[in-house]
């Protein structure tokens, strides 16, 4: 019986592993790069793609990953932009350069052009700039279903803690203090989210539909603005803007090493948070999942990898991201999904059939389980991808006979009426459920096993069939043995 229970448990575990088909989302005409940053619950995808002139543009793919569309048409084509999230109302969070030159050359957008970086709420074709906090630059996190957008913006206050040299990720030098902010839903609405006591700057990287936000706070000296955000303190702000420190995995932040530190990237409507945090000893960093109930849970790494980062999270608690074979955040990585059978799984290993891309990093997952991110062609060109769950049909188990009355002490059962959705061979396992008299089953992995009865009584034999993808089904045969 223990063997039977173990086998059934293993089958059920395999059946929980989803399978995906992958679509290469392509690039703009004559472009050689794209990145799918977000997929909303309507199936709309937004992201970034290189234009023919080499600039990056905010782009959109409709449901199913149709032809890529440049949505940055209301700004000059020689300026850079990017889209980072969207909602069902047709809005998106946008970062874009303006034509103005930044007098402090903060390189807030990381484009290296010296232009001012501006946060926009894209609304069905219109680029609406957000409210300034008194400084020159602002940038974005996500936009929620209510039209509220998270981000950070410079104030007009000079901050003596700010580094006078470029930061490790290429942004900077910084001069002005910056604060976490949530803009919207009305054009004039904005909420400044105060940092933790003792901290002086903040970054709001995500806001959920209840108005809770998550991100990091610290000083201008020990935090790094996007991309590859790090900071000493990961926080959740309640809807009134009050911050709570959610802890970390035990390491410290290091603003001088790319990606080393703590960053809370996403908060869902269940107040769960995912991101990345360094471990004790500061040798590496792992993805985490935090909630008020479980606190900080280390999600580990893929087999053979040494580092990971949680970058996307849906309301079901599914996390996606990337797991690398080194701690170099610019090095090779594999996209992951968590949880699959209780642990992190390589998304490449969940692909059904051939994939047009190697899936390097996943940035977002929808409620329907659709995953977007960035993969690589055989030539190493980075393209956005859409991974869509395969609707798996289960096999059908058919165990015979039903309610048979026999006198012979030995007979055959029959499972040959069982079917698999793909027509491939099934595996068979016959067992005796609890409550039935005991009998000997010969060749229990055969579709037609023999059984030997011991005493008179009504016997039940359970057939479990499993198809090539790990899906399983059961059915029972029943025999009333009337012999001696």
Coordinates of N, CA and C in Angstrom, one line a residue, residues 57-219:
X57 N 12.2 52.2 -28.3 CA 10.8 52.8 -28.3 C 9.9 51.9 -27.5
X58 N 8.9 52.6 -26.8 CA 7.8 51.9 -26.1 C 6.9 51.2 -27.2
X59 N 6.6 49.9 -27.0 CA 5.9 49.1 -28.0 C 4.8 48.3 -27.3
X60 N 3.9 47.8 -28.1 CA 2.7 47.1 -27.7 C 2.5 45.9 -28.6
X61 N 2.1 44.8 -28.0 CA 1.6 43.6 -28.8 C 0.2 43.3 -28.3
X62 N -0.8 43.2 -29.2 CA -2.1 42.8 -28.8 C -2.2 41.4 -28.3
X63 N -3.3 41.0 -27.8 CA -3.5 39.6 -27.3 C -3.0 38.6 -28.3
X64 N -2.3 37.6 -27.7 CA -1.8 36.5 -28.5 C -0.4 36.9 -29.1
X65 N 0.1 38.1 -28.9 CA 1.4 38.5 -29.4 C 1.4 38.8 -30.9
X66 N 0.4 39.6 -31.3 CA 0.3 40.0 -32.7 C 1.5 40.9 -33.1
X67 N 1.5 41.5 -34.3 CA 2.6 42.3 -34.8 C 2.9 43.4 -33.8
X68 N 4.2 43.7 -33.6 CA 4.6 44.7 -32.6 C 4.2 46.1 -33.2
X69 N 3.7 47.0 -32.3 CA 3.3 48.3 -32.7 C 4.1 49.3 -31.9
X70 N 4.7 50.3 -32.5 CA 5.4 51.4 -31.8 C 4.3 52.4 -31.3
X71 N 4.3 52.5 -30.0 CA 3.3 53.4 -29.4 C 3.9 54.8 -29.0
X72 N 5.1 55.0 -29.3 CA 5.8 56.2 -28.9 C 5.7 57.3 -30.0
X73 N 4.7 57.2 -30.8 CA 4.6 58.1 -32.0 C 4.3 59.6 -31.6
X74 N 3.9 59.9 -30.4 CA 3.7 61.3 -30.0 C 4.9 62.0 -29.5
X75 N 6.1 61.3 -29.5 CA 7.3 61.9 -29.1 C 8.3 61.8 -30.3
X76 N 9.3 62.6 -30.5 CA 10.2 62.6 -31.6 C 10.9 61.2 -31.7
X77 N 11.0 60.7 -32.9 CA 11.5 59.3 -33.1 C 13.0 59.2 -32.7
X78 N 13.7 60.3 -32.5 CA 15.1 60.2 -32.1 C 15.3 60.2 -30.6
X79 N 14.1 60.1 -29.8 CA 14.2 60.0 -28.4 C 13.8 58.6 -27.9
X80 N 14.4 58.2 -26.8 CA 14.2 56.9 -26.3 C 13.0 56.8 -25.4
X81 N 12.4 55.6 -25.3 CA 11.2 55.4 -24.4 C 11.1 53.9 -24.2
X82 N 10.3 53.6 -23.2 CA 10.0 52.2 -22.9 C 8.7 52.1 -22.1
X83 N 7.9 51.0 -22.3 CA 6.7 50.7 -21.6 C 7.0 49.6 -20.6
X84 N 6.5 49.7 -19.4 CA 6.8 48.7 -18.4 C 5.6 48.0 -17.7
X85 N 4.4 48.5 -17.9 CA 3.3 47.7 -17.5 C 2.0 48.3 -18.1
X86 N 0.9 47.6 -18.0 CA -0.4 48.1 -18.6 C -1.5 47.6 -17.8
X87 N -2.7 48.1 -18.1 CA -3.9 47.6 -17.4 C -5.0 47.4 -18.4
X88 N -6.2 46.9 -18.0 CA -7.3 46.6 -18.9 C -7.9 47.8 -19.5
X89 N -7.7 49.0 -18.9 CA -8.3 50.2 -19.5 C -7.5 50.8 -20.6
X90 N -6.4 50.1 -21.0 CA -5.6 50.7 -22.1 C -4.5 51.6 -21.7
X91 N -4.3 51.7 -20.4 CA -3.2 52.6 -19.9 C -1.9 51.8 -19.7
X92 N -0.8 52.5 -19.7 CA 0.5 51.9 -19.6 C 1.4 52.9 -18.8
X93 N 2.4 52.3 -18.1 CA 3.4 53.1 -17.5 C 4.6 53.3 -18.5
X94 N 5.0 54.5 -18.7 CA 6.0 54.9 -19.7 C 7.1 55.7 -19.1
X95 N 8.3 55.4 -19.5 CA 9.5 56.2 -19.3 C 10.0 56.7 -20.6
X96 N 10.2 58.0 -20.7 CA 10.7 58.5 -22.0 C 11.5 59.8 -21.8
X97 N 12.4 60.0 -22.8 CA 13.2 61.2 -22.8 C 12.4 62.4 -23.3
X98 N 12.7 63.5 -22.9 CA 12.2 64.8 -23.5 C 13.2 65.5 -24.3
X99 N 12.8 66.5 -24.9 CA 13.8 67.3 -25.7 C 14.7 68.2 -24.8
X100 N 14.3 68.3 -23.5 CA 15.1 69.2 -22.6 C 16.4 68.5 -22.2
X101 N 17.4 69.3 -22.0 CA 18.7 68.8 -21.5 C 18.7 68.9 -20.0
X102 N 19.1 67.9 -19.3 CA 19.2 67.8 -17.9 C 20.4 68.6 -17.4
X103 N 20.3 69.7 -16.7 CA 21.5 70.5 -16.3 C 22.4 69.7 -15.4
X104 N 21.9 68.7 -14.7 CA 22.8 67.9 -13.8 C 23.3 66.6 -14.5
X105 N 22.8 66.3 -15.7 CA 23.3 65.2 -16.5 C 23.1 63.9 -15.6
X106 N 22.0 63.7 -15.0 CA 21.7 62.6 -14.1 C 21.6 61.3 -14.8
X107 N 21.3 61.3 -16.1 CA 21.1 60.0 -16.9 C 20.1 59.1 -16.2
X108 N 19.0 59.7 -15.8 CA 18.0 59.0 -15.0 C 17.3 57.9 -15.8
X109 N 17.3 58.0 -17.1 CA 16.7 57.0 -18.0 C 17.7 55.9 -18.4
X110 N 19.0 56.1 -18.2 CA 20.1 55.3 -18.6 C 20.3 55.2 -20.1
X111 N 19.9 56.3 -20.8 CA 20.1 56.3 -22.2 C 21.4 57.0 -22.6
X112 N 22.0 57.7 -21.7 CA 23.3 58.4 -22.0 C 23.3 59.5 -22.9
X113 N 22.1 60.2 -23.0 CA 22.0 61.3 -24.0 C 22.0 62.7 -23.3
X114 N 21.9 62.7 -22.0 CA 21.9 64.0 -21.2 C 20.5 64.6 -21.2
X115 N 19.5 63.9 -21.7 CA 18.2 64.4 -21.8 C 17.4 64.2 -20.4
X116 N 16.4 65.0 -20.2 CA 15.6 64.8 -19.0 C 14.7 63.5 -19.2
X117 N 14.6 62.8 -18.1 CA 13.8 61.5 -18.1 C 12.4 61.8 -17.5
X118 N 11.4 61.5 -18.2 CA 10.0 61.9 -17.7 C 9.1 60.6 -17.6
X119 N 8.4 60.5 -16.5 CA 7.4 59.5 -16.4 C 6.1 59.9 -17.0
X120 N 5.5 59.0 -17.8 CA 4.2 59.3 -18.4 C 3.2 58.2 -18.1
X121 N 1.9 58.6 -18.1 CA 0.8 57.6 -18.1 C 0.3 57.6 -19.5
X122 N 0.5 56.5 -20.2 CA 0.0 56.4 -21.6 C -1.5 56.0 -21.4
X123 N -2.4 56.7 -22.1 CA -3.8 56.4 -22.0 C -4.4 56.4 -23.4
X124 N -4.5 55.1 -24.0 CA -5.1 54.9 -25.2 C -4.6 55.8 -26.3
X125 N -3.3 56.0 -26.4 CA -2.7 56.8 -27.5 C -2.1 58.1 -27.0
X126 N -2.5 58.6 -25.8 CA -2.0 59.9 -25.4 C -0.9 59.6 -24.3
X127 N 0.2 60.4 -24.4 CA 1.3 60.4 -23.5 C 1.0 61.6 -22.5
X128 N 0.6 61.2 -21.2 CA 0.3 62.3 -20.3 C 1.4 62.4 -19.2
X129 N 2.2 63.4 -19.2 CA 3.3 63.6 -18.2 C 2.7 63.7 -16.8
X130 N 3.4 63.1 -15.8 CA 2.9 63.1 -14.5 C 3.4 64.4 -13.8
X131 N 2.9 64.6 -12.6 CA 3.2 65.8 -11.8 C 4.6 65.7 -11.3
X132 N 5.3 66.8 -11.4 CA 6.7 66.9 -11.0 C 6.8 67.1 -9.5
X133 N 7.8 66.7 -8.8 CA 8.1 66.9 -7.4 C 9.0 68.1 -7.2
X134 N 9.3 68.8 -8.2 CA 10.2 69.9 -8.1 C 11.6 69.8 -8.8
X135 N 11.9 68.5 -9.1 CA 13.2 68.3 -9.8 C 13.0 68.2 -11.3
X136 N 14.0 67.6 -12.0 CA 13.9 67.5 -13.4 C 13.4 66.1 -13.9
X137 N 13.8 65.0 -13.1 CA 13.6 63.7 -13.7 C 12.6 62.9 -12.8
X138 N 12.0 61.9 -13.5 CA 11.1 60.9 -12.9 C 11.1 59.7 -13.7
X139 N 10.8 58.5 -13.1 CA 10.7 57.3 -13.8 C 9.6 56.4 -13.1
X140 N 9.4 55.2 -13.8 CA 8.1 54.5 -13.4 C 8.4 53.1 -12.9
X141 N 7.4 52.6 -12.2 CA 7.2 51.2 -11.9 C 6.1 50.6 -12.7
X142 N 5.0 50.3 -12.1 CA 3.8 49.7 -12.8 C 2.6 50.6 -12.7
X143 N 1.5 50.3 -13.4 CA 0.3 51.0 -13.3 C -0.8 49.9 -12.9
X144 N -1.6 50.3 -11.9 CA -2.6 49.3 -11.4 C -4.0 49.5 -12.2
X145 N -4.9 48.6 -11.8 CA -6.2 48.6 -12.4 C -7.0 50.0 -12.2
X146 N -6.7 50.7 -11.2 CA -7.3 52.0 -10.9 C -6.7 53.1 -11.7
X147 N -5.6 52.9 -12.4 CA -4.9 54.0 -13.1 C -3.9 54.7 -12.2
X148 N -3.5 54.1 -11.1 CA -2.4 54.6 -10.3 C -1.1 54.0 -10.7
X149 N -0.1 54.9 -10.8 CA 1.2 54.5 -11.3 C 2.3 54.7 -10.3
X150 N 3.1 53.7 -10.0 CA 4.2 53.9 -9.0 C 5.5 54.4 -9.7
X151 N 6.4 55.0 -8.9 CA 7.6 55.4 -9.5 C 8.5 56.2 -8.5
X152 N 9.4 57.0 -9.0 CA 10.2 57.9 -8.2 C 10.5 59.1 -9.0
X153 N 10.7 60.2 -8.3 CA 10.9 61.5 -8.9 C 11.9 62.4 -8.1
X154 N 12.7 63.2 -8.8 CA 13.5 64.1 -8.1 C 12.7 65.2 -7.4
X155 N 13.2 65.6 -6.3 CA 12.7 66.9 -5.7 C 13.6 68.0 -6.1
X156 N 13.3 69.2 -5.6 CA 14.2 70.3 -5.9 C 15.3 70.5 -4.9
X157 N 15.5 69.5 -4.0 CA 16.4 69.7 -2.9 C 17.8 69.0 -3.3
X158 N 18.9 69.7 -3.1 CA 20.2 69.2 -3.3 C 20.5 68.2 -2.2
X159 N 21.0 67.0 -2.5 CA 21.2 66.0 -1.5 C 22.7 65.7 -1.5
X160 N 23.4 66.1 -0.4 CA 24.8 66.0 -0.3 C 25.3 64.6 -0.2
X161 N 24.4 63.6 0.0 CA 24.8 62.2 0.0 C 24.9 61.6 -1.3
X162 N 24.3 62.3 -2.3 CA 24.3 61.7 -3.7 C 25.7 61.6 -4.3
X163 N 26.0 60.5 -5.0 CA 27.3 60.3 -5.6 C 27.5 61.3 -6.7
X164 N 28.7 61.8 -6.8 CA 29.1 62.7 -7.8 C 29.7 62.0 -9.1
X165 N 29.6 60.7 -9.1 CA 30.2 59.9 -10.2 C 29.0 59.0 -10.7
X166 N 29.1 58.5 -11.9 CA 28.1 57.5 -12.3 C 28.0 56.3 -11.4
X167 N 26.7 55.9 -11.3 CA 26.5 54.7 -10.5 C 26.9 53.4 -11.2
X168 N 26.9 52.3 -10.5 CA 27.4 51.0 -11.1 C 26.5 50.6 -12.2
X169 N 25.3 51.0 -12.3 CA 24.4 50.6 -13.5 C 24.5 51.6 -14.6
X170 N 25.3 52.6 -14.5 CA 25.4 53.6 -15.6 C 24.6 54.9 -15.4
X171 N 23.6 54.9 -14.4 CA 22.9 56.1 -14.2 C 23.8 57.1 -13.4
X172 N 23.3 58.3 -13.2 CA 24.1 59.3 -12.4 C 25.1 60.0 -13.3
X173 N 25.9 61.0 -12.7 CA 25.9 61.3 -11.3 C 24.6 62.0 -10.8
X174 N 24.3 61.8 -9.6 CA 23.0 62.3 -9.0 C 23.3 63.6 -8.2
X175 N 22.4 64.5 -8.2 CA 22.5 65.7 -7.5 C 21.4 66.0 -6.5
X176 N 20.2 65.6 -7.0 CA 18.9 66.0 -6.3 C 18.4 64.8 -5.5
X177 N 17.8 65.1 -4.4 CA 17.0 64.1 -3.6 C 15.9 63.5 -4.5
X178 N 15.5 62.3 -4.2 CA 14.4 61.7 -5.0 C 13.5 60.9 -4.0
X179 N 12.2 60.8 -4.3 CA 11.2 60.2 -3.4 C 10.3 59.2 -4.2
X180 N 9.8 58.2 -3.4 CA 8.9 57.3 -4.0 C 7.5 58.0 -4.1
X181 N 6.8 57.7 -5.2 CA 5.6 58.4 -5.4 C 4.6 57.5 -6.2
X182 N 3.3 57.7 -5.9 CA 2.2 57.1 -6.7 C 1.4 58.2 -7.3
X183 N 1.3 58.2 -8.7 CA 0.5 59.2 -9.4 C -0.8 58.6 -9.8
X184 N -1.8 59.5 -9.9 CA -3.2 59.1 -10.3 C -4.1 58.7 -9.2
X185 N -5.3 58.3 -9.5 CA -5.8 58.1 -10.9 C -6.2 59.3 -11.7
X186 N -6.4 60.4 -11.0 CA -6.7 61.6 -11.8 C -5.4 62.3 -12.2
X187 N -5.4 63.1 -13.2 CA -4.1 63.7 -13.7 C -3.4 64.5 -12.7
X188 N -4.1 65.1 -11.8 CA -3.5 66.0 -10.8 C -3.2 65.3 -9.5
X189 N -3.5 64.0 -9.4 CA -3.3 63.3 -8.1 C -1.9 62.7 -8.0
X190 N -1.3 62.8 -6.8 CA -0.1 62.1 -6.6 C 0.1 62.0 -5.1
X191 N 0.7 60.9 -4.6 CA 1.0 60.7 -3.2 C 2.5 60.4 -3.1
X192 N 3.2 61.2 -2.3 CA 4.6 61.0 -1.9 C 4.6 60.0 -0.8
X193 N 5.4 58.9 -1.0 CA 5.5 57.8 0.0 C 6.8 58.0 0.8
X194 N 6.6 58.3 2.1 CA 7.8 58.7 2.9 C 8.6 57.5 3.1
X195 N 9.9 57.7 3.2 CA 10.9 56.6 3.5 C 10.8 56.2 5.0
X196 N 11.4 55.0 5.3 CA 11.5 54.6 6.7 C 12.2 55.6 7.5
X197 N 11.9 55.7 8.8 CA 12.7 56.6 9.7 C 14.2 56.4 9.6
X198 N 14.9 57.5 9.4 CA 16.3 57.5 9.2 C 16.8 57.5 7.8
X199 N 15.9 57.1 6.9 CA 16.2 57.1 5.4 C 15.8 58.4 4.8
X200 N 16.3 58.7 3.7 CA 16.1 60.0 3.0 C 15.5 59.9 1.6
X201 N 15.7 58.8 1.0 CA 15.2 58.6 -0.4 C 14.3 57.3 -0.5
X202 N 13.5 57.3 -1.5 CA 12.7 56.1 -1.7 C 12.3 55.9 -3.2
X203 N 12.0 54.6 -3.5 CA 11.6 54.2 -4.9 C 10.4 53.3 -4.8
X204 N 9.3 53.7 -5.4 CA 8.1 52.8 -5.4 C 8.1 52.1 -6.7
X205 N 8.3 50.8 -6.7 CA 8.4 50.0 -7.9 C 7.2 49.3 -8.3
X206 N 6.2 49.2 -7.4 CA 4.9 48.5 -7.8 C 3.8 49.0 -6.8
X207 N 2.6 49.1 -7.4 CA 1.4 49.4 -6.6 C 0.3 48.5 -6.9
X208 N -0.4 47.9 -5.9 CA -1.5 47.0 -6.2 C -2.8 47.7 -6.3
X209 N -3.9 47.0 -6.6 CA -5.2 47.6 -6.8 C -5.8 48.2 -5.6
X210 N -5.2 47.9 -4.4 CA -5.7 48.5 -3.1 C -5.0 49.7 -2.8
X211 N -3.9 50.1 -3.5 CA -3.1 51.3 -3.2 C -1.9 51.0 -2.4
X212 N -1.7 49.7 -2.0 CA -0.4 49.3 -1.3 C 0.7 49.4 -2.4
X213 N 1.9 49.8 -1.9 CA 3.0 49.9 -2.8 C 4.2 49.2 -2.2
X214 N 5.2 48.8 -3.0 CA 6.4 48.2 -2.5 C 7.6 48.8 -3.3
X215 N 8.8 48.7 -2.6 CA 10.0 49.3 -3.2 C 11.1 49.3 -2.2
X216 N 12.0 50.3 -2.3 CA 13.1 50.4 -1.4 C 13.3 51.8 -0.9
X217 N 13.9 51.9 0.3 CA 14.3 53.2 0.8 C 15.7 53.1 1.4
X218 N 16.3 54.3 1.5 CA 17.7 54.3 2.0 C 18.2 55.8 1.9
X219 N 19.5 55.9 1.6 CA 20.0 57.2 1.4 C 20.4 57.3 -0.1

